[in-house]
Amino acid sequence: MNMRVPQLRFEPADELAALCKAGGDPLRLNVLRALTNDSFGVLELAQIFAIGQSGMSHHLKVLAQAGLVATRREGNAIFYRRALPHSELLGGTLHGALLAEVDELQLPAEVQERIAAVHAQRAAASRDFFAKTADKFQAQQDLIAGLPQYRDSVLALLDALGFAAGATALEVGPGDGGFLPELARRFSQVTALDNSAAMLELARQRCAQEQLGNVELLLADALNDEIGAADCVVVNMVLHHFAAPAEALKQLARLVKPAGSLLITELCSHDQSWARTACGDLWLGFEQEDLARWADAAGLTPGESLYVGLKNGFQIQVRHFAKPDAKQTQE
């Protein structure tokens, strides 16, 4: 007489085993390291780690099944980022410990070089777009969110901060200069910085038209060039054009004086892929939590936030991040 032996079930242990398996491969650990403050598509990761697309897809599938990476659709492309650990869930403590150890790893030099190459490809695509479409800038911006749709919200946040007389401001990526008159009225000295000569010429025309004598125009790269810090740094609808937004936020933070402020106006995450081709967007907005996490990693403290819903379905987030006073940090 045959008796069926009941099969033991180990679902919780299976989950932990999947986590351990995913972390048991050097390539997958390096992928997690590369995703520390960035997100990449499968083709970009295949380029970075010099393996075939199918091989990289397999590794990403294993990481995803273990809950170590999450995906986000950007138009027709899927980007991978690290999933955040949840200590209250099964495996959450192990997940967090694994990422902490991964962050201590040093990526091989050739991998770092390929990451830089991917970032350079993204940045070049953005520069080419603006070089070719500067004369259509305003019309393209208005397709999603033109300055009139968020100007009052930025000004409300700006005025609430109560900057002292003599404070300075820096606007990164001023576009056609539409916000410069507002900054010129509120700050003793304003610097407008752009890496596109064509766009900076539009801002120059605006400054001449408005007779803004306290605005300096600077052709420079905010992320790589040496630029003087300001009490207030304003970045309106620019972050989604940066190749590596999290790293960009770190570089923008260095442009803020101690006890100063960084004001970022950005789109909330959306799925309108046409913005890539019509407006040159590298990223389809950002999750509010991601901006807060990146700002924290850059040494900034989240402040007030305002959200503006638009009739076309987009939503704008206006965020304030403060840079702690150096004296208070020492205390």
mmCIF file of C-alpha atoms in Angstrom:
data_model
loop_
_atom_site.group_PDB
_atom_site.id
_atom_site.type_symbol
_atom_site.label_atom_id
_atom_site.label_comp_id
_atom_site.label_asym_id
_atom_site.label_seq_id
_atom_site.Cartn_x
_atom_site.Cartn_y
_atom_site.Cartn_z
ATOM 1 C CA MET A 1 0.000 0.000 0.000
ATOM 2 C CA ASN A 2 1.532 3.239 -1.153
ATOM 3 C CA MET A 3 1.124 6.207 1.135
ATOM 4 C CA ARG A 4 1.689 9.698 -0.207
ATOM 5 C CA VAL A 5 4.126 11.573 2.008
ATOM 6 C CA PRO A 6 3.021 15.189 2.365
ATOM 7 C CA GLN A 7 5.513 17.604 0.835
ATOM 8 C CA LEU A 8 6.966 20.053 3.288
ATOM 9 C CA ARG A 9 6.569 23.691 2.330
ATOM 10 C CA PHE A 10 9.198 26.285 3.205
ATOM 11 C CA GLU A 11 7.898 29.517 1.637
ATOM 12 C CA PRO A 12 9.647 31.879 4.116
ATOM 13 C CA ALA A 13 12.923 29.992 3.762
ATOM 14 C CA ASP A 14 12.481 30.031 -0.029
ATOM 15 C CA GLU A 15 12.328 33.827 0.036
ATOM 16 C CA LEU A 16 15.527 34.044 2.054
ATOM 17 C CA ALA A 17 17.185 31.493 -0.226
ATOM 18 C CA ALA A 18 16.295 33.613 -3.279
ATOM 19 C CA LEU A 19 17.881 36.633 -1.600
ATOM 20 C CA CYS A 20 21.025 34.694 -0.774
ATOM 21 C CA LYS A 21 21.194 33.251 -4.299
ATOM 22 C CA ALA A 22 20.835 36.683 -5.881
ATOM 23 C CA GLY A 23 23.673 38.027 -3.745
ATOM 24 C CA GLY A 24 25.877 35.012 -4.435
ATOM 25 C CA ASP A 25 27.267 36.211 -7.746
ATOM 26 C CA PRO A 26 30.063 38.819 -8.103
ATOM 27 C CA LEU A 27 28.547 40.363 -11.231
ATOM 28 C CA ARG A 28 25.158 40.829 -9.578
ATOM 29 C CA LEU A 29 26.827 42.463 -6.555
ATOM 30 C CA ASN A 30 28.624 44.867 -8.863
ATOM 31 C CA VAL A 31 25.354 45.634 -10.647
ATOM 32 C CA LEU A 32 23.834 46.559 -7.277
ATOM 33 C CA ARG A 33 26.849 48.770 -6.616
ATOM 34 C CA ALA A 34 26.439 50.514 -9.967
ATOM 35 C CA LEU A 35 22.778 51.167 -9.145
ATOM 36 C CA THR A 36 23.591 52.843 -5.811
ATOM 37 C CA ASN A 37 22.581 56.330 -7.005
ATOM 38 C CA ASP A 38 21.613 55.714 -10.593
ATOM 39 C CA SER A 39 19.292 53.720 -12.816
ATOM 40 C CA PHE A 40 20.142 52.070 -16.111
ATOM 41 C CA GLY A 41 18.410 50.209 -18.909
ATOM 42 C CA VAL A 42 19.386 46.639 -19.697
ATOM 43 C CA LEU A 43 21.360 47.693 -22.793
ATOM 44 C CA GLU A 44 23.258 50.291 -20.768
ATOM 45 C CA LEU A 45 24.099 47.708 -18.089
ATOM 46 C CA ALA A 46 25.186 45.250 -20.770
ATOM 47 C CA GLN A 47 27.518 47.967 -22.110
ATOM 48 C CA ILE A 48 28.809 48.832 -18.642
ATOM 49 C CA PHE A 49 29.631 45.243 -17.723
ATOM 50 C CA ALA A 50 30.651 44.144 -21.227
ATOM 51 C CA ILE A 51 28.312 41.156 -21.478
ATOM 52 C CA GLY A 52 25.496 40.247 -23.839
ATOM 53 C CA GLN A 53 22.007 41.610 -23.372
ATOM 54 C CA SER A 54 20.531 38.155 -22.737
ATOM 55 C CA GLY A 55 23.078 37.446 -20.013
ATOM 56 C CA MET A 56 22.399 40.768 -18.305
ATOM 57 C CA SER A 57 18.643 40.181 -18.569
ATOM 58 C CA HIS A 58 19.085 36.881 -16.725
ATOM 59 C CA HIS A 59 21.001 38.511 -13.879
ATOM 60 C CA LEU A 60 18.450 41.308 -13.581
ATOM 61 C CA LYS A 61 15.635 38.751 -13.461
ATOM 62 C CA VAL A 62 17.323 36.970 -10.540
ATOM 63 C CA LEU A 63 17.817 40.284 -8.720
ATOM 64 C CA ALA A 64 14.211 41.294 -9.376
ATOM 65 C CA GLN A 65 12.808 37.981 -8.137
ATOM 66 C CA ALA A 66 14.750 38.467 -4.912
ATOM 67 C CA GLY A 67 13.364 41.975 -4.509
ATOM 68 C CA LEU A 68 16.793 43.587 -4.819
ATOM 69 C CA VAL A 69 16.001 45.694 -7.881
ATOM 70 C CA ALA A 70 12.874 47.486 -8.998
ATOM 71 C CA THR A 71 11.887 48.632 -12.469
ATOM 72 C CA ARG A 72 10.490 51.827 -13.852
ATOM 73 C CA ARG A 73 9.183 52.344 -17.363
ATOM 74 C CA GLU A 74 10.518 55.403 -19.187
ATOM 75 C CA GLY A 75 8.482 55.526 -22.371
ATOM 76 C CA ASN A 76 9.326 52.358 -24.275
ATOM 77 C CA ALA A 77 12.386 51.623 -22.141
ATOM 78 C CA ILE A 78 12.610 49.932 -18.744
ATOM 79 C CA PHE A 79 15.154 51.214 -16.234
ATOM 80 C CA TYR A 80 16.423 49.279 -13.245
ATOM 81 C CA ARG A 81 17.203 50.773 -9.844
ATOM 82 C CA ARG A 82 17.950 49.351 -6.429
ATOM 83 C CA ALA A 83 14.907 48.430 -4.376
ATOM 84 C CA LEU A 84 14.858 49.877 -0.880
ATOM 85 C CA PRO A 85 14.937 47.369 1.996
ATOM 86 C CA HIS A 86 11.985 47.155 4.386
ATOM 87 C CA SER A 87 13.261 46.003 7.761
ATOM 88 C CA GLU A 88 9.779 44.998 8.953
ATOM 89 C CA LEU A 89 9.427 42.406 6.178
ATOM 90 C CA LEU A 90 10.980 38.959 5.948
ATOM 91 C CA GLY A 91 14.524 39.319 4.635
ATOM 92 C CA GLY A 92 14.480 43.093 5.082
ATOM 93 C CA THR A 93 17.342 43.106 7.587
ATOM 94 C CA LEU A 94 19.428 40.841 5.343
ATOM 95 C CA HIS A 95 18.552 43.017 2.348
ATOM 96 C CA GLY A 96 19.719 46.159 4.136
ATOM 97 C CA ALA A 97 22.919 44.517 5.365
ATOM 98 C CA LEU A 98 23.736 43.274 1.860
ATOM 99 C CA LEU A 99 23.350 46.749 0.346
ATOM 100 C CA ALA A 100 25.450 48.270 3.138
ATOM 101 C CA GLU A 101 28.253 45.832 2.333
ATOM 102 C CA VAL A 102 27.845 46.386 -1.404
ATOM 103 C CA ASP A 103 28.274 50.137 -0.911
ATOM 104 C CA GLU A 104 31.753 49.464 0.473
ATOM 105 C CA LEU A 105 32.811 47.813 -2.775
ATOM 106 C CA GLN A 106 35.029 49.621 -5.255
ATOM 107 C CA LEU A 107 33.861 49.150 -8.823
ATOM 108 C CA PRO A 108 36.611 48.092 -11.248
ATOM 109 C CA ALA A 109 38.164 51.042 -13.088
ATOM 110 C CA GLU A 110 36.947 49.823 -16.470
ATOM 111 C CA VAL A 111 33.365 49.606 -15.161
ATOM 112 C CA GLN A 112 33.592 53.165 -13.829
ATOM 113 C CA GLU A 113 34.870 54.292 -17.221
ATOM 114 C CA ARG A 114 31.943 52.638 -19.009
ATOM 115 C CA ILE A 115 29.465 54.225 -16.582
ATOM 116 C CA ALA A 116 31.022 57.609 -17.390
ATOM 117 C CA ALA A 117 30.679 56.783 -21.103
ATOM 118 C CA VAL A 118 26.941 56.031 -20.686
ATOM 119 C CA HIS A 119 26.479 59.311 -18.807
ATOM 120 C CA ALA A 120 28.386 61.125 -21.554
ATOM 121 C CA GLN A 121 26.118 59.599 -24.215
ATOM 122 C CA ARG A 122 23.038 60.803 -22.332
ATOM 123 C CA ALA A 123 24.493 64.300 -21.837
ATOM 124 C CA ALA A 124 25.485 64.579 -25.493
ATOM 125 C CA ALA A 125 21.962 63.684 -26.596
ATOM 126 C CA SER A 126 20.580 66.422 -24.337
ATOM 127 C CA ARG A 127 23.063 69.056 -25.575
ATOM 128 C CA ASP A 128 22.387 68.184 -29.204
ATOM 129 C CA PHE A 129 18.667 68.566 -28.653
ATOM 130 C CA PHE A 130 18.951 72.069 -27.216
ATOM 131 C CA ALA A 131 21.497 73.166 -29.815
ATOM 132 C CA LYS A 132 19.051 72.234 -32.568
ATOM 133 C CA THR A 133 15.837 73.482 -30.973
ATOM 134 C CA ALA A 134 16.745 76.669 -29.076
ATOM 135 C CA ASP A 135 14.481 78.772 -31.309
ATOM 136 C CA LYS A 136 11.514 76.547 -30.428
ATOM 137 C CA PHE A 137 12.303 76.374 -26.710
ATOM 138 C CA GLN A 138 9.270 78.172 -25.315
ATOM 139 C CA ALA A 139 6.753 76.340 -27.490
ATOM 140 C CA GLN A 140 8.226 72.984 -26.477
ATOM 141 C CA GLN A 141 8.248 73.873 -22.788
ATOM 142 C CA ASP A 142 4.617 74.892 -22.995
ATOM 143 C CA LEU A 143 3.695 71.433 -24.288
ATOM 144 C CA ILE A 144 4.121 70.188 -20.722
ATOM 145 C CA ALA A 145 4.681 72.945 -18.182
ATOM 146 C CA GLY A 146 5.674 76.490 -19.069
ATOM 147 C CA LEU A 147 6.980 78.969 -16.497
ATOM 148 C CA PRO A 148 3.591 80.719 -16.016
ATOM 149 C CA GLN A 149 2.171 77.455 -14.702
ATOM 150 C CA TYR A 150 4.593 77.193 -11.774
ATOM 151 C CA ARG A 151 6.078 80.704 -11.381
ATOM 152 C CA ASP A 152 3.770 81.760 -8.529
ATOM 153 C CA SER A 153 4.430 78.557 -6.579
ATOM 154 C CA VAL A 154 8.204 78.992 -6.818
ATOM 155 C CA LEU A 155 7.925 82.638 -5.806
ATOM 156 C CA ALA A 156 5.709 81.767 -2.831
ATOM 157 C CA LEU A 157 8.307 79.300 -1.597
ATOM 158 C CA LEU A 158 11.156 81.708 -2.365
ATOM 159 C CA ASP A 159 9.579 84.653 -0.537
ATOM 160 C CA ALA A 160 8.698 82.502 2.484
ATOM 161 C CA LEU A 161 12.391 81.743 2.994
ATOM 162 C CA GLY A 162 13.117 85.419 3.731
ATOM 163 C CA PHE A 163 16.642 85.850 2.373
ATOM 164 C CA ALA A 164 18.731 88.631 3.931
ATOM 165 C CA ALA A 165 19.654 91.786 2.068
ATOM 166 C CA GLY A 166 22.749 91.193 -0.017
ATOM 167 C CA ALA A 167 21.955 87.505 -0.634
ATOM 168 C CA THR A 168 23.002 86.009 -3.954
ATOM 169 C CA ALA A 169 21.240 83.609 -6.320
ATOM 170 C CA LEU A 170 22.290 81.177 -9.025
ATOM 171 C CA GLU A 171 19.920 79.760 -11.639
ATOM 172 C CA VAL A 172 21.112 76.619 -13.385
ATOM 173 C CA GLY A 173 19.650 76.198 -16.866
ATOM 174 C CA PRO A 174 17.694 79.482 -17.101
ATOM 175 C CA GLY A 175 16.198 78.620 -20.488
ATOM 176 C CA ASP A 176 15.101 81.817 -22.194
ATOM 177 C CA GLY A 177 15.660 83.755 -18.960
ATOM 178 C CA GLY A 178 11.991 84.098 -18.036
ATOM 179 C CA PHE A 179 12.619 83.681 -14.295
ATOM 180 C CA LEU A 180 15.668 85.954 -14.125
ATOM 181 C CA PRO A 181 13.705 89.216 -13.638
ATOM 182 C CA GLU A 182 12.080 87.716 -10.512
ATOM 183 C CA LEU A 183 15.455 86.699 -9.110
ATOM 184 C CA ALA A 184 17.010 90.062 -10.008
ATOM 185 C CA ARG A 185 14.360 91.850 -7.943
ATOM 186 C CA ARG A 186 14.979 89.671 -4.888
ATOM 187 C CA PHE A 187 18.760 89.236 -4.801
ATOM 188 C CA SER A 188 21.688 91.620 -4.930
ATOM 189 C CA GLN A 189 23.549 89.532 -7.483
ATOM 190 C CA VAL A 190 22.267 86.764 -9.777
ATOM 191 C CA THR A 191 24.268 84.330 -11.897
ATOM 192 C CA ALA A 192 22.594 82.480 -14.772
ATOM 193 C CA LEU A 193 24.516 79.385 -15.825
ATOM 194 C CA ASP A 194 24.005 77.173 -18.870
ATOM 195 C CA ASN A 195 26.188 74.798 -20.896
ATOM 196 C CA SER A 196 24.331 75.646 -24.109
ATOM 197 C CA ALA A 197 25.509 78.790 -25.884
ATOM 198 C CA ALA A 198 22.276 78.917 -27.890
ATOM 199 C CA MET A 199 20.113 78.857 -24.761
ATOM 200 C CA LEU A 200 22.337 81.375 -22.967
ATOM 201 C CA GLU A 201 21.877 83.767 -25.891
ATOM 202 C CA LEU A 202 18.122 83.655 -25.317
ATOM 203 C CA ALA A 203 18.700 84.547 -21.662
ATOM 204 C CA ARG A 204 21.028 87.387 -22.706
ATOM 205 C CA GLN A 205 18.318 88.868 -24.904
ATOM 206 C CA ARG A 206 15.868 88.708 -21.991
ATOM 207 C CA CYS A 207 18.332 90.448 -19.666
ATOM 208 C CA ALA A 208 18.896 93.212 -22.220
ATOM 209 C CA GLN A 209 15.158 93.633 -22.746
ATOM 210 C CA GLU A 210 14.471 93.810 -19.006
ATOM 211 C CA GLN A 211 17.629 95.862 -18.302
ATOM 212 C CA LEU A 212 18.814 93.474 -15.610
ATOM 213 C CA GLY A 213 22.057 95.041 -14.460
ATOM 214 C CA ASN A 214 22.710 92.627 -11.597
ATOM 215 C CA VAL A 215 22.591 89.407 -13.639
ATOM 216 C CA GLU A 216 25.753 87.714 -14.879
ATOM 217 C CA LEU A 217 25.503 85.118 -17.652
ATOM 218 C CA LEU A 218 27.966 82.253 -17.507
ATOM 219 C CA LEU A 219 28.605 79.558 -20.136
ATOM 220 C CA ALA A 220 29.663 76.651 -17.945
ATOM 221 C CA ASP A 221 28.846 73.142 -16.752
ATOM 222 C CA ALA A 222 27.220 73.233 -13.320
ATOM 223 C CA LEU A 223 28.326 69.685 -12.543
ATOM 224 C CA ASN A 224 31.999 69.876 -13.496
ATOM 225 C CA ASP A 225 33.228 73.474 -13.591
ATOM 226 C CA GLU A 226 34.369 75.532 -10.606
ATOM 227 C CA ILE A 227 31.582 77.972 -9.842
ATOM 228 C CA GLY A 228 31.098 80.250 -6.865
ATOM 229 C CA ALA A 229 28.442 79.200 -4.356
ATOM 230 C CA ALA A 230 25.250 81.218 -3.824
ATOM 231 C CA ASP A 231 22.753 81.664 -1.000
ATOM 232 C CA CYS A 232 19.975 80.339 -3.218
ATOM 233 C CA VAL A 233 20.321 77.952 -6.146
ATOM 234 C CA VAL A 234 17.292 77.617 -8.431
ATOM 235 C CA VAL A 235 16.820 74.696 -10.819
ATOM 236 C CA ASN A 236 13.565 74.943 -12.771
ATOM 237 C CA MET A 237 12.653 71.998 -15.013
ATOM 238 C CA VAL A 238 16.276 71.038 -15.561
ATOM 239 C CA LEU A 239 16.977 67.935 -13.475
ATOM 240 C CA HIS A 240 15.207 65.638 -15.961
ATOM 241 C CA HIS A 241 17.817 66.672 -18.545
ATOM 242 C CA PHE A 242 20.785 65.487 -16.456
ATOM 243 C CA ALA A 243 22.327 62.133 -17.326
ATOM 244 C CA ALA A 244 22.644 61.060 -13.658
ATOM 245 C CA PRO A 245 20.129 63.008 -11.526
ATOM 246 C CA ALA A 246 21.264 61.678 -8.131
ATOM 247 C CA GLU A 247 24.886 62.579 -8.815
ATOM 248 C CA ALA A 248 23.756 65.906 -10.270
ATOM 249 C CA LEU A 249 21.996 66.716 -7.004
ATOM 250 C CA LYS A 250 25.269 66.165 -5.124
ATOM 251 C CA GLN A 251 27.072 68.563 -7.448
ATOM 252 C CA LEU A 252 24.285 71.144 -7.216
ATOM 253 C CA ALA A 253 24.484 70.954 -3.417
ATOM 254 C CA ARG A 254 28.100 72.133 -3.505
ATOM 255 C CA LEU A 255 26.904 75.337 -5.221
ATOM 256 C CA VAL A 256 24.783 76.207 -2.177
ATOM 257 C CA LYS A 257 26.386 78.214 0.618
ATOM 258 C CA PRO A 258 26.069 76.884 4.191
ATOM 259 C CA ALA A 259 22.624 77.826 5.570
ATOM 260 C CA GLY A 260 21.528 78.403 1.964
ATOM 261 C CA SER A 261 18.732 76.846 -0.086
ATOM 262 C CA LEU A 262 18.273 74.737 -3.186
ATOM 263 C CA LEU A 263 14.926 75.156 -4.960
ATOM 264 C CA ILE A 264 14.025 72.480 -7.480
ATOM 265 C CA THR A 265 10.974 72.577 -9.731
ATOM 266 C CA GLU A 266 10.379 69.256 -11.446
ATOM 267 C CA LEU A 267 7.732 67.056 -12.962
ATOM 268 C CA CYS A 268 6.394 64.248 -10.855
ATOM 269 C CA SER A 269 6.852 60.811 -12.380
ATOM 270 C CA HIS A 270 4.728 60.335 -15.529
ATOM 271 C CA ASP A 271 4.426 57.993 -18.513
ATOM 272 C CA GLN A 272 4.190 60.462 -21.416
ATOM 273 C CA SER A 273 7.047 59.107 -23.534
ATOM 274 C CA TRP A 274 6.565 61.723 -26.275
ATOM 275 C CA ALA A 275 8.293 64.205 -23.917
ATOM 276 C CA ARG A 276 11.578 62.530 -24.801
ATOM 277 C CA THR A 277 11.456 63.425 -28.481
ATOM 278 C CA ALA A 278 9.416 66.639 -28.266
ATOM 279 C CA CYS A 279 11.193 68.219 -25.286
ATOM 280 C CA GLY A 280 14.499 66.396 -25.015
ATOM 281 C CA ASP A 281 13.681 64.915 -21.604
ATOM 282 C CA LEU A 282 16.057 62.162 -20.477
ATOM 283 C CA TRP A 283 13.777 61.229 -17.553
ATOM 284 C CA LEU A 284 9.991 61.214 -17.311
ATOM 285 C CA GLY A 285 9.762 63.104 -14.037
ATOM 286 C CA PHE A 286 10.764 61.822 -10.610
ATOM 287 C CA GLU A 287 9.197 60.214 -7.588
ATOM 288 C CA GLN A 288 9.038 62.604 -4.634
ATOM 289 C CA GLU A 289 10.731 60.005 -2.415
ATOM 290 C CA ASP A 290 13.668 59.688 -4.812
ATOM 291 C CA LEU A 291 14.365 63.425 -4.768
ATOM 292 C CA ALA A 292 14.248 63.439 -0.971
ATOM 293 C CA ARG A 293 16.591 60.442 -0.752
ATOM 294 C CA TRP A 294 19.071 61.921 -3.236
ATOM 295 C CA ALA A 295 19.009 65.268 -1.412
ATOM 296 C CA ASP A 296 19.704 63.531 1.893
ATOM 297 C CA ALA A 297 22.684 61.743 0.329
ATOM 298 C CA ALA A 298 23.907 65.166 -0.867
ATOM 299 C CA GLY A 299 23.834 66.519 2.685
ATOM 300 C CA LEU A 300 20.662 68.571 2.247
ATOM 301 C CA THR A 301 17.607 68.734 4.493
ATOM 302 C CA PRO A 302 14.117 68.613 2.951
ATOM 303 C CA GLY A 303 11.985 71.699 3.590
ATOM 304 C CA GLU A 304 8.617 72.878 2.344
ATOM 305 C CA SER A 305 7.132 71.412 -0.828
ATOM 306 C CA LEU A 306 4.321 72.545 -3.102
ATOM 307 C CA TYR A 307 2.533 70.494 -5.749
ATOM 308 C CA VAL A 308 0.771 71.893 -8.797
ATOM 309 C CA GLY A 309 -1.653 69.809 -10.844
ATOM 310 C CA LEU A 310 -1.991 70.785 -14.497
ATOM 311 C CA LYS A 311 -4.961 70.414 -16.807
ATOM 312 C CA ASN A 312 -2.934 68.290 -19.229
ATOM 313 C CA GLY A 313 -2.502 65.613 -16.541
ATOM 314 C CA PHE A 314 1.048 66.440 -15.460
ATOM 315 C CA GLN A 315 1.910 67.338 -11.884
ATOM 316 C CA ILE A 316 4.709 69.662 -10.820
ATOM 317 C CA GLN A 317 6.638 69.422 -7.558
ATOM 318 C CA VAL A 318 8.347 72.532 -6.155
ATOM 319 C CA ARG A 319 10.857 71.397 -3.539
ATOM 320 C CA HIS A 320 13.003 73.272 -1.031
ATOM 321 C CA PHE A 321 16.166 71.671 0.333
ATOM 322 C CA ALA A 322 18.272 73.454 2.935
ATOM 323 C CA LYS A 323 22.029 73.174 3.412
ATOM 324 C CA PRO A 324 22.927 73.039 7.104
ATOM 325 C CA ASP A 325 25.075 75.797 8.554
ATOM 326 C CA ALA A 326 28.651 74.584 8.924
ATOM 327 C CA LYS A 327 28.818 75.893 12.517
ATOM 328 C CA GLN A 328 25.647 74.028 13.496
ATOM 329 C CA THR A 329 27.012 70.842 11.916
ATOM 330 C CA GLN A 330 30.205 71.083 13.996
ATOM 331 C CA GLU A 331 28.201 71.606 17.184
#
